[in-house]
PDB file of C-alpha atoms in Angstrom:
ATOM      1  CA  UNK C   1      63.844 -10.993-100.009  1.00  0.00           C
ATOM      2  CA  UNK C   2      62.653  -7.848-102.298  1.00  0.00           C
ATOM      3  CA  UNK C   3      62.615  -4.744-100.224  1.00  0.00           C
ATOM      4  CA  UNK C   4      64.772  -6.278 -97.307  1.00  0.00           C
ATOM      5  CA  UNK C   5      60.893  -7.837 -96.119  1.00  0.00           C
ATOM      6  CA  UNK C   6      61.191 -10.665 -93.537  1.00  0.00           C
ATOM      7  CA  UNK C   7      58.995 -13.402 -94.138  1.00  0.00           C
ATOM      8  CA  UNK C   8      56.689 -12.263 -91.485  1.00  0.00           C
ATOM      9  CA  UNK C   9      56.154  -9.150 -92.872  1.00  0.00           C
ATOM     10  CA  UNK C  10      55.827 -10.443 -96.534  1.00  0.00           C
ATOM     11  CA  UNK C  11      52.873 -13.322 -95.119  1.00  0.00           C
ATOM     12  CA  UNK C  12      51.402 -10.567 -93.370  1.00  0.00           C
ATOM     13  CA  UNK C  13      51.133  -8.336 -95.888  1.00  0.00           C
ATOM     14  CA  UNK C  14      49.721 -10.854 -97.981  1.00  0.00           C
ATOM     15  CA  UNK C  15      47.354 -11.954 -95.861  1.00  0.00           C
ATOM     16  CA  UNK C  16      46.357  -8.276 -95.543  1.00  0.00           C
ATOM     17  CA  UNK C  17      45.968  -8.445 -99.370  1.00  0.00           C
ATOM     18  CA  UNK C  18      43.506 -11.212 -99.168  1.00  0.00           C
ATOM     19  CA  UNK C  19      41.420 -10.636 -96.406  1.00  0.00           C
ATOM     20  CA  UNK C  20      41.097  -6.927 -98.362  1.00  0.00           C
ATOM     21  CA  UNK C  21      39.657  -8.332-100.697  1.00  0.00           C
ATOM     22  CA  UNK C  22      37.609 -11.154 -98.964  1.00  0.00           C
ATOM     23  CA  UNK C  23      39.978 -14.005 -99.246  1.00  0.00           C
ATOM     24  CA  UNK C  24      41.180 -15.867 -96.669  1.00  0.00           C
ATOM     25  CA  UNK C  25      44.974 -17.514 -96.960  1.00  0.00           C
ATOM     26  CA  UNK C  26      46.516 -20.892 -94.921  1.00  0.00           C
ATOM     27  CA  UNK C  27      47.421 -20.103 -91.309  1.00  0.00           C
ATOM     28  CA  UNK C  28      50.882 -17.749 -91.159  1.00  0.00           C
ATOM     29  CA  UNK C  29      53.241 -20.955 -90.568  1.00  0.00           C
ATOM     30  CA  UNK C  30      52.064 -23.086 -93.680  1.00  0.00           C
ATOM     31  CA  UNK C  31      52.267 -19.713 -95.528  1.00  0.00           C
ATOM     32  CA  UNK C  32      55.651 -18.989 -94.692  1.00  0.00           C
ATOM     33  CA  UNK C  33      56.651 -22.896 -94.992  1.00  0.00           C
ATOM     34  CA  UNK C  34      55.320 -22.129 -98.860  1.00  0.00           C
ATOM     35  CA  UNK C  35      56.996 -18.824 -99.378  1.00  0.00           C
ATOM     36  CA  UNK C  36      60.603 -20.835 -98.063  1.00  0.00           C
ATOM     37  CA  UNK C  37      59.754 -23.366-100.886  1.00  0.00           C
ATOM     38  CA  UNK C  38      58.916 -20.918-103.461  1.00  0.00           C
ATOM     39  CA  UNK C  39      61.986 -18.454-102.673  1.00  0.00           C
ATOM     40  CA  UNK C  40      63.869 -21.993-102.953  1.00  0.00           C
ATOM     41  CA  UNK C  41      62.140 -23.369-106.042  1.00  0.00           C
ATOM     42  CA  UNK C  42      61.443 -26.210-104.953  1.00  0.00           C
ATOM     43  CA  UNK C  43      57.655 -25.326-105.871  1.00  0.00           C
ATOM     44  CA  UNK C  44      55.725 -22.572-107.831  1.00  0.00           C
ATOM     45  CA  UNK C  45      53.019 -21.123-106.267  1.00  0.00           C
ATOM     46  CA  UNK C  46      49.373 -21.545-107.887  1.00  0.00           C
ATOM     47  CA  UNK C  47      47.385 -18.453-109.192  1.00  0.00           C
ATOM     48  CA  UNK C  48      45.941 -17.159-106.308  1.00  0.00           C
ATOM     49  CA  UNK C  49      49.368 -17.528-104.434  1.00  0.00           C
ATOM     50  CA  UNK C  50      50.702 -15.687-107.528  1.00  0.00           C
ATOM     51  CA  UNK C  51      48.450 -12.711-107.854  1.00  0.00           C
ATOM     52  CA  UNK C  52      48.421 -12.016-103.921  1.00  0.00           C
ATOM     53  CA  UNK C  53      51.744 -12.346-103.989  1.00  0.00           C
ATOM     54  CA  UNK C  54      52.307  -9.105-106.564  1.00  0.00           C
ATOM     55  CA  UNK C  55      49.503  -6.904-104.963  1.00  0.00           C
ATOM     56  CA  UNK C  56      51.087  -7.147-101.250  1.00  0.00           C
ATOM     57  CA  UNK C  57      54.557  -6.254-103.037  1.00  0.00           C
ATOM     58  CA  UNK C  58      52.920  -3.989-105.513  1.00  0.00           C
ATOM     59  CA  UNK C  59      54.494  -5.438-108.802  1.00  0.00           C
ATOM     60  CA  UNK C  60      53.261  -7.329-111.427  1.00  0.00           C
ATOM     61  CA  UNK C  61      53.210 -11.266-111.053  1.00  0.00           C
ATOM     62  CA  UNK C  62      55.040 -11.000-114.498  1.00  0.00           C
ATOM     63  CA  UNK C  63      57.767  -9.145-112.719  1.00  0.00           C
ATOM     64  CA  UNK C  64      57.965 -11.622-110.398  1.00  0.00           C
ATOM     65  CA  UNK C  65      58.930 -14.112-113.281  1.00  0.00           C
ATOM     66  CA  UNK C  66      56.180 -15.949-113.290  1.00  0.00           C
ATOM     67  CA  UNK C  67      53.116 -16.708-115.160  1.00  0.00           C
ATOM     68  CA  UNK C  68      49.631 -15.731-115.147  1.00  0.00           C
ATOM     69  CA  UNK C  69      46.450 -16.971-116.112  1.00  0.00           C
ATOM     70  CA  UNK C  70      44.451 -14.701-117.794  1.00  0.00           C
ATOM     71  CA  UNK C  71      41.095 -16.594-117.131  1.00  0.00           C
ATOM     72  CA  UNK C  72      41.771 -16.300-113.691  1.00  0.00           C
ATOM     73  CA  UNK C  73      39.005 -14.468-111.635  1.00  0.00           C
ATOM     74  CA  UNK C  74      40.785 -11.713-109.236  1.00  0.00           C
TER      75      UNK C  74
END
């Protein structure tokens, strides 16, 4: 995990990120079930995932090797 983050603290912090700015995410369990699939790749997560994903780490998605949509409203 970048930064030595548990899970917990990595869905928390990006829950934080979304209820900041007015967004609401799934429940902390299906979160974290998501974030074990994506660390696994055994799925990608979608743009929203994506983009609160970089703010609560503070990188760029594109640092996180992924992709981004630039059409997509954040």
């Amino acid at each position: 995990m970048q930064r030595g983050w548990t899970q917990v603290r990595l869905v928390k912090a990006m829950q934080d990120e979304a209820a900041r700015r007015g967004m609401a995410l799934a429940k902390s369990e299906s979160l974290q079930a998501n974030l074990s699939r994506w660390e696994r790749d055994r799925q990608v997560p979608d743009q929203l995932h994506r983009r609160v994903l970089g703010a609560a780490l503070d990188v760029r998605v594109e640092h996180l090797g992924l992709d981004v949509d630039p059409d997509f409203p954040w």
